[in-house]
Coordinates of C-alpha atoms in Angstrom, one line a residue:
Chain A
M13 CA -39.4 -7.1 23.3
E14 CA -38.0 -3.8 21.0
H15 CA -35.2 -6.0 19.6
T16 CA -37.3 -8.2 18.1
T17 CA -39.9 -5.5 16.5
N18 CA -36.6 -3.6 15.4
I19 CA -35.8 -7.0 13.5
L20 CA -38.8 -7.9 11.9
N21 CA -40.3 -4.4 11.1
K22 CA -38.0 -1.7 8.9
R23 CA -35.0 -0.9 9.7
N24 CA -32.7 1.5 8.3
I25 CA -28.6 0.4 8.4
K26 CA -25.6 3.0 8.5
L27 CA -22.3 1.8 7.6
V28 CA -19.2 3.3 7.9
I29 CA -16.7 1.8 4.9
A30 CA -13.0 2.1 4.2
Y31 CA -12.0 1.2 1.0
Q32 CA -8.7 1.4 -0.9
G33 CA -9.8 3.0 -4.5
T34 CA -7.1 1.7 -6.7
R35 CA -8.7 -1.0 -8.1
Y36 CA -12.3 0.5 -8.6
C37 CA -14.3 2.8 -11.0
G38 CA -15.4 4.7 -8.1
W39 CA -17.9 4.6 -5.6
Q40 CA -20.9 5.1 -7.9
R41 CA -22.8 1.8 -9.3
Q42 CA -21.8 1.6 -13.0
K43 CA -23.2 -1.1 -15.1
D44 CA -20.3 -2.7 -16.8
D45 CA -17.3 -1.8 -14.6
L46 CA -16.4 -2.5 -11.2
T47 CA -17.3 0.2 -8.3
V48 CA -17.3 0.0 -4.6
Q49 CA -21.0 0.9 -4.5
G50 CA -21.7 -1.9 -6.9
T51 CA -19.4 -4.4 -5.1
I52 CA -21.2 -3.5 -1.8
E53 CA -24.2 -3.7 -3.1
K54 CA -23.6 -7.6 -5.0
T55 CA -22.6 -8.8 -1.8
L56 CA -25.5 -7.6 0.1
S57 CA -28.2 -8.9 -2.5
D58 CA -26.6 -12.0 -2.8
F59 CA -26.2 -12.7 0.7
L60 CA -29.8 -11.4 1.5
G61 CA -30.8 -13.1 -1.6
S62 CA -33.0 -10.2 -2.7
P63 CA -31.9 -6.6 -4.3
V64 CA -30.4 -4.0 -2.1
R65 CA -29.8 -0.4 -2.8
I66 CA -27.3 1.3 -0.8
Q67 CA -27.3 5.4 -0.3
G68 CA -23.3 6.6 0.2
A69 CA -22.4 9.6 1.4
S70 CA -19.8 10.9 -1.1
R71 CA -19.2 9.9 -4.7
T72 CA -15.9 8.9 -4.9
D73 CA -13.4 9.1 -8.2
A74 CA -12.0 6.1 -9.6
G75 CA -8.7 6.0 -7.0
V76 CA -9.7 7.6 -4.6
H77 CA -10.0 6.2 -1.0
A78 CA -11.8 6.1 1.8
E79 CA -11.3 5.7 5.5
G80 CA -14.6 6.8 6.6
Q81 CA -17.3 6.6 3.6
T82 CA -20.8 6.3 5.3
A83 CA -23.8 4.8 3.6
N84 CA -27.3 3.2 4.6
F85 CA -29.7 0.9 3.1
K86 CA -33.5 -0.2 4.5
L87 CA -34.1 -3.8 5.4
E88 CA -37.4 -5.1 6.3
N89 CA -38.3 -8.5 7.8
C90 CA -34.8 -9.8 8.0
P91 CA -33.7 -12.0 11.0
I92 CA -30.4 -10.9 11.4
P93 CA -29.3 -8.5 13.9
T94 CA -27.6 -5.3 12.6
E95 CA -24.4 -5.6 14.6
N96 CA -23.9 -9.2 12.8
F97 CA -23.8 -7.5 9.4
K98 CA -20.1 -6.0 9.6
E99 CA -18.4 -9.0 10.1
I100 CA -20.9 -11.0 7.5
L101 CA -19.8 -8.2 4.5
N102 CA -16.2 -8.3 5.8
V103 CA -15.5 -11.8 4.9
R104 CA -17.3 -11.7 2.0
L105 CA -16.3 -8.4 0.6
P106 CA -12.6 -8.6 -1.4
A107 CA -9.5 -7.1 1.0
D108 CA -9.8 -3.8 -0.6
I109 CA -13.1 -3.2 1.3
A110 CA -14.2 -3.1 5.1
I111 CA -17.0 -2.0 7.3
R112 CA -16.2 -0.4 9.9
S113 CA -19.1 -0.1 11.3
C114 CA -22.7 -1.5 11.4
E115 CA -25.8 0.5 13.3
N116 CA -29.2 1.5 13.5
A117 CA -30.8 4.6 12.3
P118 CA -33.1 6.6 12.3
M119 CA -35.7 5.9 9.7
T120 CA -35.3 9.3 8.1
F121 CA -31.5 9.1 7.8
H122 CA -30.1 9.7 4.5
A123 CA -25.7 9.2 4.1
S124 CA -25.6 12.1 1.7
R125 CA -28.6 14.4 2.6
D126 CA -28.0 14.8 6.3
A127 CA -24.2 15.4 6.0
V128 CA -23.0 18.0 8.0
S129 CA -19.6 18.2 7.1
K130 CA -16.5 15.7 5.2
T131 CA -13.2 15.8 5.3
Y132 CA -10.7 14.8 3.1
L133 CA -6.7 14.7 3.7
Y134 CA -4.8 15.1 0.4
T135 CA -1.3 13.4 0.7
F136 CA 2.0 14.6 -1.4
Y137 CA 4.9 12.5 -1.7
T138 CA 8.1 14.9 -2.2
N139 CA 11.5 12.8 -1.6
T140 CA 12.7 12.3 -5.4
E141 CA 13.3 8.8 -4.9
K142 CA 10.6 6.4 -6.8
D143 CA 7.7 5.6 -4.6
V144 CA 7.5 1.8 -4.7
F145 CA 5.4 1.4 -1.8
H146 CA 2.9 3.8 -1.8
H147 CA 2.8 5.3 -5.2
N148 CA -1.4 4.5 -5.3
H149 CA -1.5 6.6 -2.0
R150 CA -0.5 9.7 -2.6
W151 CA 0.8 12.0 -5.5
A152 CA 4.6 12.1 -6.4
V153 CA 5.3 15.6 -6.9
E154 CA 8.5 16.6 -8.6
Y155 CA 9.1 20.0 -7.3
R156 CA 10.4 21.0 -3.9
L157 CA 7.5 22.5 -2.3
N158 CA 7.0 25.3 0.6
P159 CA 4.3 23.6 2.9
I160 CA 4.1 27.2 4.9
L161 CA 3.2 29.0 1.5
M162 CA 0.9 26.3 1.0
N163 CA -0.7 26.5 4.2
E164 CA -1.1 30.4 4.5
A165 CA -2.9 29.6 1.3
A166 CA -5.4 27.1 2.0
K167 CA -6.0 29.6 5.4
F168 CA -8.0 31.7 2.4
L169 CA -10.3 28.9 1.7
I170 CA -11.9 28.8 5.0
G171 CA -15.4 30.6 5.4
T172 CA -18.4 30.3 3.1
H173 CA -17.4 31.0 -0.7
D174 CA -18.7 30.6 -4.4
V175 CA -16.1 27.7 -5.1
L176 CA -17.1 27.8 -8.2
G177 CA -13.5 28.7 -9.5
F178 CA -12.7 24.7 -8.3
T179 CA -14.9 22.9 -10.1
S180 CA -14.9 20.9 -13.5
A181 CA -18.9 20.5 -13.0
K182 CA -20.4 20.7 -16.8
D183 CA -23.3 22.3 -15.7
E184 CA -22.3 25.6 -14.2
R185 CA -25.9 26.9 -13.2
E186 CA -25.8 24.4 -9.8
N187 CA -25.6 26.4 -6.6
S188 CA -21.8 26.9 -6.0
I189 CA -21.9 28.1 -2.6
R190 CA -19.7 26.3 -0.1
T191 CA -19.2 26.5 3.5
I192 CA -15.0 25.6 4.3
F193 CA -14.3 24.9 7.7
E194 CA -11.1 24.0 7.8
A195 CA -8.3 23.5 5.5
S196 CA -4.6 23.7 6.2
V197 CA -1.5 22.0 5.2
F198 CA 1.3 21.2 7.0
Q199 CA 4.8 18.7 6.2
A200 CA 3.9 15.3 7.7
D201 CA 6.8 13.9 7.5
P202 CA 10.0 14.4 5.8
D203 CA 8.7 12.6 2.6
E204 CA 4.9 13.7 3.2
I205 CA 2.9 17.1 2.7
H206 CA -0.5 17.0 4.4
F207 CA -4.0 19.1 3.0
T208 CA -6.8 18.6 5.2
I209 CA -9.9 20.3 4.5
R210 CA -13.4 20.2 6.0
A211 CA -16.6 21.4 4.3
N212 CA -20.3 21.0 4.3
R213 CA -20.2 19.7 0.6
F214 CA -17.9 19.6 -2.2
L215 CA -18.7 20.2 -5.7
Y216 CA -17.1 17.7 -8.9
L217 CA -13.0 17.7 -8.5
M218 CA -13.0 20.8 -6.0
V219 CA -10.6 18.9 -3.5
R220 CA -8.2 17.5 -6.6
N221 CA -8.6 21.1 -7.9
I222 CA -7.6 22.9 -5.3
A223 CA -4.5 20.5 -4.2
G224 CA -3.2 21.1 -7.8
T225 CA -3.3 25.1 -7.4
L226 CA -1.6 24.3 -3.8
V227 CA 1.0 22.5 -5.5
E228 CA 1.4 25.5 -8.3
I229 CA 1.6 28.0 -5.1
G230 CA 4.1 25.5 -3.6
R231 CA 6.8 25.3 -5.9
G232 CA 6.5 29.2 -6.4
R233 CA 4.9 29.3 -9.8
F234 CA 1.5 30.8 -8.3
H235 CA 1.4 33.9 -5.7
V236 CA -0.6 32.8 -2.1
A237 CA -2.2 35.9 -3.1
Q238 CA -3.9 33.8 -6.4
M239 CA -6.1 31.5 -3.9
T240 CA -8.1 34.6 -3.0
E241 CA -8.2 35.6 -7.0
I242 CA -9.7 32.6 -8.1
L243 CA -12.5 32.4 -5.8
A244 CA -13.4 36.0 -6.4
R245 CA -13.2 35.5 -10.2
R246 CA -14.5 32.0 -10.1
D247 CA -12.4 31.1 -13.1
R248 CA -11.8 27.8 -13.4
T249 CA -9.1 28.6 -15.7
L250 CA -6.5 30.9 -12.7
A251 CA -6.2 27.6 -10.7
G252 CA -3.5 25.1 -11.1
P253 CA -3.9 21.8 -12.6
T254 CA -6.3 18.9 -11.2
A255 CA -4.2 16.9 -8.7
P256 CA -4.3 13.0 -9.4
P257 CA -7.2 10.6 -7.6
Q258 CA -4.3 8.3 -5.3
G259 CA -3.6 11.3 -3.0
L260 CA -7.2 12.0 -2.0
C261 CA -8.9 10.2 0.8
L262 CA -12.2 10.7 2.3
K263 CA -11.2 10.4 6.0
V264 CA -14.7 11.0 7.9
V265 CA -18.3 12.2 6.8
E266 CA -20.2 14.1 9.9
Y267 CA -23.7 14.3 11.0
S268 CA -25.7 16.4 13.6
K269 CA -27.0 14.3 16.8
N270 CA -30.5 15.3 15.8
V271 CA -30.5 14.3 12.3
R272 CA -33.8 16.1 9.7
S273 CA -33.6 15.6 6.2
T274 CA -33.6 19.3 5.2
L275 CA -32.2 19.2 1.7
D276 CA -33.7 18.1 -1.4
F277 CA -31.7 15.2 -2.6
D278 CA -31.2 16.7 -6.1
A279 CA -30.1 19.7 -5.0
C280 CA -26.8 18.1 -3.4
S281 CA -26.6 15.5 -6.7
E282 CA -23.7 16.8 -7.6
D283 CA -21.5 16.2 -4.1
T284 CA -18.8 14.2 -5.6
E285 CA -15.3 14.3 -5.3
Chain B
M3 CA 41.3 8.9 -18.6
E4 CA 40.0 6.1 -16.6
H5 CA 36.3 7.2 -16.9
T6 CA 36.7 6.9 -20.8
T7 CA 38.5 3.4 -20.4
N8 CA 35.8 2.2 -17.7
I9 CA 32.9 3.1 -20.2
L10 CA 34.3 1.5 -23.3
N11 CA 35.6 -1.4 -21.7
K12 CA 33.7 -4.2 -19.6
R13 CA 31.7 -3.1 -16.8
N14 CA 30.0 -4.6 -14.1
I15 CA 27.0 -3.0 -12.6
K16 CA 25.5 -3.6 -9.1
L17 CA 21.7 -2.4 -8.8
V18 CA 19.8 -1.9 -5.1
I19 CA 16.1 -2.9 -6.3
A20 CA 13.5 -1.7 -4.3
Y21 CA 10.3 -3.6 -5.7
Q22 CA 6.3 -4.2 -4.3
G23 CA 5.7 -8.1 -5.1
T24 CA 2.3 -8.0 -5.2
R25 CA 1.5 -7.9 -8.8
Y26 CA 4.6 -10.5 -9.7
C27 CA 5.4 -14.2 -9.9
G28 CA 8.0 -13.9 -7.7
W29 CA 12.4 -12.7 -8.7
Q30 CA 13.3 -15.0 -10.9
R31 CA 12.8 -15.1 -14.6
Q32 CA 9.8 -17.3 -15.9
K33 CA 8.8 -18.4 -19.6
D34 CA 5.4 -16.7 -19.2
D35 CA 4.5 -15.0 -15.5
L36 CA 5.6 -11.6 -14.9
T37 CA 8.4 -11.6 -12.5
V38 CA 10.4 -8.7 -11.4
Q39 CA 13.6 -10.2 -13.3
G40 CA 12.5 -10.6 -16.1
T41 CA 10.5 -7.3 -16.4
I42 CA 13.8 -5.3 -15.6
E43 CA 16.0 -7.5 -17.8
K44 CA 13.3 -6.7 -20.8
T45 CA 13.7 -2.8 -19.5
L46 CA 17.1 -2.8 -19.7
S47 CA 17.3 -5.0 -23.1
D48 CA 14.7 -2.6 -25.0
F49 CA 16.7 0.5 -23.8
L50 CA 20.3 -1.0 -25.2
G51 CA 18.7 -2.9 -28.2
S52 CA 20.4 -6.2 -26.9
P53 CA 19.9 -9.0 -24.7
V54 CA 20.9 -8.2 -21.0
R55 CA 20.8 -10.9 -18.0
I56 CA 21.0 -9.8 -14.4
Q57 CA 21.7 -11.7 -11.4
G58 CA 19.9 -11.2 -8.4
A59 CA 21.2 -11.7 -4.7
S60 CA 18.0 -13.3 -4.0
R61 CA 14.9 -15.0 -5.5
T62 CA 12.2 -13.7 -3.8
D63 CA 8.8 -15.9 -4.3
A64 CA 5.7 -14.2 -5.6
G65 CA 4.1 -11.6 -3.8
V66 CA 7.3 -11.0 -1.4
H67 CA 8.6 -7.6 -1.6
A68 CA 12.0 -6.1 -1.4
E69 CA 13.5 -3.1 -0.3
G70 CA 17.1 -3.8 -1.0
Q71 CA 17.7 -6.9 -3.5
T72 CA 20.7 -6.1 -5.2
A73 CA 21.7 -7.6 -8.5
N74 CA 24.0 -7.2 -10.9
F75 CA 24.7 -7.0 -14.8
K76 CA 27.5 -6.8 -17.6
L77 CA 28.2 -4.2 -20.1
E78 CA 30.4 -3.5 -23.0
N79 CA 31.6 -0.7 -25.1
C80 CA 28.3 1.3 -24.0
P81 CA 29.0 5.0 -23.7
I82 CA 26.5 5.3 -20.8
P83 CA 27.6 6.9 -17.4
T84 CA 26.9 4.0 -15.0
E85 CA 24.9 6.2 -12.9
N86 CA 22.8 7.2 -15.7
F87 CA 21.1 3.7 -15.6
K88 CA 19.1 4.8 -12.1
E89 CA 17.1 7.5 -14.0
I90 CA 17.1 5.6 -17.5
L91 CA 15.9 2.9 -15.8
N92 CA 13.3 4.1 -13.1
V93 CA 11.3 6.4 -15.5
R94 CA 11.0 3.3 -18.1
L95 CA 10.2 0.5 -15.2
P96 CA 6.4 0.2 -13.9
A97 CA 5.5 2.2 -10.8
D98 CA 5.7 -0.7 -8.4
I99 CA 10.1 -1.4 -9.5
A100 CA 12.7 1.1 -8.4
I101 CA 16.0 1.0 -9.0
R102 CA 17.6 2.6 -5.8
S103 CA 21.3 2.7 -6.8
C104 CA 23.6 2.2 -9.7
E105 CA 27.3 1.5 -9.4
N106 CA 30.2 0.0 -10.8
A107 CA 31.7 -3.1 -9.3
P108 CA 34.4 -5.3 -9.8
M109 CA 34.4 -7.4 -12.6
T110 CA 34.3 -10.6 -10.2
F111 CA 31.4 -9.3 -8.0
H112 CA 28.1 -11.7 -7.9
A113 CA 25.4 -10.5 -6.3
S114 CA 24.2 -13.9 -5.2
R115 CA 27.4 -15.4 -4.6
D116 CA 29.0 -12.6 -2.8
A117 CA 26.3 -11.7 -0.4
V118 CA 27.8 -12.4 3.3
S119 CA 24.1 -11.9 4.4
K120 CA 20.8 -10.8 4.0
T121 CA 18.3 -9.4 6.3
Y122 CA 14.9 -10.1 6.3
L123 CA 11.8 -8.6 7.8
Y124 CA 8.5 -10.2 8.5
T125 CA 5.3 -7.7 9.4
F126 CA 2.4 -9.5 11.5
Y127 CA -1.0 -7.5 11.6
T128 CA -2.6 -8.3 14.6
N129 CA -5.5 -5.5 14.8
T130 CA -9.0 -7.2 14.6
E131 CA -10.1 -4.4 12.3
K132 CA -9.9 -5.8 8.0
D133 CA -6.5 -4.3 7.0
V134 CA -7.8 -2.6 3.9
F135 CA -4.6 -0.3 3.1
H136 CA -2.1 -2.5 4.0
H137 CA -3.3 -6.2 3.5
N138 CA -0.4 -6.3 0.5
H139 CA 2.0 -5.6 3.0
R140 CA 1.1 -7.6 6.1
W141 CA 0.0 -10.9 7.8
A142 CA -3.3 -10.2 9.2
V143 CA -2.7 -12.9 12.0
E144 CA -6.4 -13.4 14.1
Y145 CA -5.1 -14.7 17.3
R146 CA -3.5 -12.8 19.9
L147 CA 0.2 -12.6 20.0
N148 CA 2.6 -12.4 22.9
P149 CA 5.9 -10.6 21.1
I150 CA 7.8 -11.5 24.2
L151 CA 7.5 -15.1 24.2
M152 CA 8.1 -14.8 20.1
N153 CA 11.3 -12.7 20.6
E154 CA 12.2 -15.5 23.2
A155 CA 12.2 -18.3 20.2
A156 CA 13.5 -16.1 18.3
K157 CA 16.6 -16.0 20.1
F158 CA 17.0 -19.7 19.6
L159 CA 17.9 -19.2 16.3
I160 CA 20.6 -17.2 16.7
G161 CA 24.0 -19.1 15.7
T162 CA 25.1 -21.9 13.2
H163 CA 22.3 -24.8 12.9
D164 CA 21.2 -26.7 10.5
V165 CA 17.8 -25.3 9.7
L166 CA 16.3 -28.1 7.6
G167 CA 13.4 -28.6 9.8
F168 CA 12.6 -25.1 8.4
T169 CA 12.7 -25.2 4.7
S170 CA 10.3 -26.9 2.3
A171 CA 12.9 -28.0 -0.5
K172 CA 12.4 -31.1 -2.2
D173 CA 16.2 -32.0 -2.2
E174 CA 16.9 -32.5 0.9
R175 CA 20.6 -33.5 0.1
E176 CA 21.7 -30.3 -0.2
N177 CA 23.5 -28.8 2.4
S178 CA 21.3 -27.3 4.8
I179 CA 23.4 -25.3 7.5
R180 CA 23.2 -21.9 8.0
T181 CA 24.6 -19.0 10.4
I182 CA 21.8 -16.8 11.7
F183 CA 23.6 -13.4 12.7
E184 CA 20.2 -12.0 14.3
A185 CA 16.6 -12.5 14.8
S186 CA 14.3 -10.8 16.9
V187 CA 10.4 -9.8 17.1
F188 CA 8.8 -6.6 18.7
Q189 CA 5.6 -4.9 19.0
A190 CA 6.7 -2.1 16.3
D191 CA 3.0 -0.5 16.9
P192 CA -0.6 -1.5 18.7
D193 CA -1.2 -3.1 15.4
E194 CA 1.9 -4.5 14.3
I195 CA 4.9 -7.3 15.1
H196 CA 8.0 -7.3 13.5
F197 CA 10.1 -10.1 13.2
T198 CA 13.6 -9.3 12.0
I199 CA 16.5 -11.9 10.7
R200 CA 19.7 -11.9 9.3
A201 CA 21.5 -14.8 7.7
N202 CA 24.3 -16.1 5.6
R203 CA 22.0 -17.6 3.4
F204 CA 18.4 -18.8 3.3
L205 CA 16.9 -22.1 2.3
Y206 CA 13.8 -22.3 0.3
L207 CA 10.8 -20.7 2.5
M208 CA 12.6 -20.8 5.5
V209 CA 11.5 -17.2 7.2
R210 CA 7.8 -17.8 6.4
N211 CA 8.2 -21.4 8.0
I212 CA 10.0 -19.6 11.3
A213 CA 7.1 -17.1 11.1
G214 CA 4.6 -19.6 10.8
T215 CA 6.6 -21.3 13.3
L216 CA 6.9 -18.0 15.4
V217 CA 2.8 -17.6 15.2
E218 CA 2.1 -20.6 17.0
I219 CA 4.3 -19.9 20.0
G220 CA 2.6 -16.2 20.4
R221 CA -0.8 -17.8 20.4
G222 CA 0.3 -20.2 23.0
R223 CA -0.1 -23.4 20.8
F224 CA 3.6 -24.3 20.9
H225 CA 6.0 -23.9 23.7
V226 CA 9.1 -21.6 23.1
A227 CA 11.7 -24.5 23.3
Q228 CA 9.7 -25.9 20.2
M229 CA 12.2 -23.6 18.4
T230 CA 15.2 -25.9 19.8
E231 CA 13.1 -29.2 19.4
I232 CA 12.6 -28.5 15.1
L233 CA 16.7 -27.3 15.2
A234 CA 17.3 -30.0 16.8
R235 CA 14.8 -32.7 15.3
R236 CA 15.3 -30.9 11.8
D237 CA 12.1 -32.1 11.3
R238 CA 10.0 -29.8 9.0
T239 CA 6.4 -31.5 10.5
L240 CA 7.2 -30.3 13.8
A241 CA 7.0 -26.0 12.9
G242 CA 4.1 -23.8 12.2
P243 CA 2.5 -23.5 9.0
T244 CA 4.4 -21.8 6.4
A245 CA 3.6 -17.8 6.8
P246 CA 1.7 -16.0 3.9
P247 CA 4.5 -14.0 1.5
Q248 CA 2.9 -10.2 1.8
G249 CA 4.5 -10.2 5.2
L250 CA 8.0 -10.9 3.9
C251 CA 10.1 -7.9 2.6
L252 CA 14.1 -8.6 1.7
K253 CA 15.3 -5.4 3.8
V254 CA 19.3 -5.0 3.0
V255 CA 22.0 -7.5 1.0
E256 CA 25.3 -7.0 2.7
Y257 CA 28.7 -7.7 1.4
S258 CA 32.3 -7.4 2.3
K259 CA 34.4 -4.9 2.0
N260 CA 37.1 -7.2 0.1
V261 CA 34.6 -9.4 -2.2
R262 CA 35.7 -12.7 -3.1
S263 CA 33.9 -15.4 -5.0
T264 CA 34.7 -18.1 -2.5
L265 CA 31.5 -20.2 -2.9
D266 CA 30.7 -22.3 -6.0
F267 CA 27.5 -20.8 -7.4
D268 CA 25.8 -24.2 -7.3
A269 CA 26.3 -24.4 -3.8
C270 CA 23.7 -21.4 -3.4
S271 CA 21.4 -22.3 -6.1
E272 CA 19.3 -22.9 -3.5
D273 CA 19.0 -19.9 -1.4
T274 CA 16.0 -18.4 -2.1
E275 CA 13.1 -17.1 -0.3

């Protein structure tokens, strides 16, 4: 009878979501603009006949994509089995948002607070031919890039650092210590260079500011050592320009097996990219 | 001095064009709607300060893509070298239209009349997961498809036939004899089945009607022999539904080395897809 109990009592549902961010003003619900969170909340609310709020793991910016955004929402006294929500939502959501999975999570689960790491991919397009078919999914860089130098520089990012030099946050009083578990750059195919980064949390525009810096290194305008300089001096003016949003994709959000809410929610409210 | 003569006298310029057709109401210029031909003509006309008309090889429909559409236009007393038009147009055209190449052609060259073959690719997406990132570039088919049966059926298309059973043209008095040089279906990757067809010319909706018929065969609703039946009986009602436009891409238009205008233009004016 656990199934019945589960359905009629409170549930906390975890969603894994993919979206093409091109048409959206980012993840986060906004009063007047089309957003991914707003679209999913409206679809759920219309279907259930009562307002539903979902909590996302990452507040991706306008034009940024996701293959593995996560979110959670609570449901009470609803007879619909959790697994059915995947199809219910997919047929009702627009073609550029998909629910990848839908499952019950512990009542304490919080998609943002409980994330132990997030992985982003940034894609550079390096062919000089105009990028007709994928211009919304990669940054067409006009310079020849050396992925080996870019990868050397990326390696300096691994570890626990104050990453203030890579943020564009207005409020610099916030804690900007982050742990970067993985950072690498490689030539994925003749036309594409991929930059992958996994960290516990990210500051506002952090991946795109690092991506812009990597381009300066890859084209030879900055030395590889500039990466350590920016980390050491925590000075945004030493970093490269902010890379455009369309090259960025949130690949996956990871949680530990035994999730506990150890962080204060406000403390990670700046965790956007 | 041939260069100077060439520039100051009349030129016939051949363009190879790629575009993502999603935003456009097809190739052909229309009074009020956004089209690829209209966009290129406006860009050229604005740049040159006088009206320019271009002639395309194929009138692709709304939502259909091209990697190798061709077109030609004539230019008189213009000092700009032909090869410069590639960059001139690419920086001015929107991100979803690109000029791949730009070269002088014989004055008699006509992009549509002189084409000896066109190759189209139709892409079927067969994974049941919602196709978030490529839904504008392939047809998400809800059924399991057998590409071996589809390929067997495609082979019946090769040769010279009356293909009336695969057109949706209103005027059935037009000549519907076409020569199909190549037709094949294969599993391109675990999620995609590709249908490639090369023919001298195509009738209205011909590739999409064949693609829809191939799906019926691939899912087991039609026998492989239905393909020969449709050709023999020239009956549209025996064919499958018209496949949606987003799966279709004009890959290449071929010309013979020594192009001669042997066909009457009106005779191929129905040559659209």
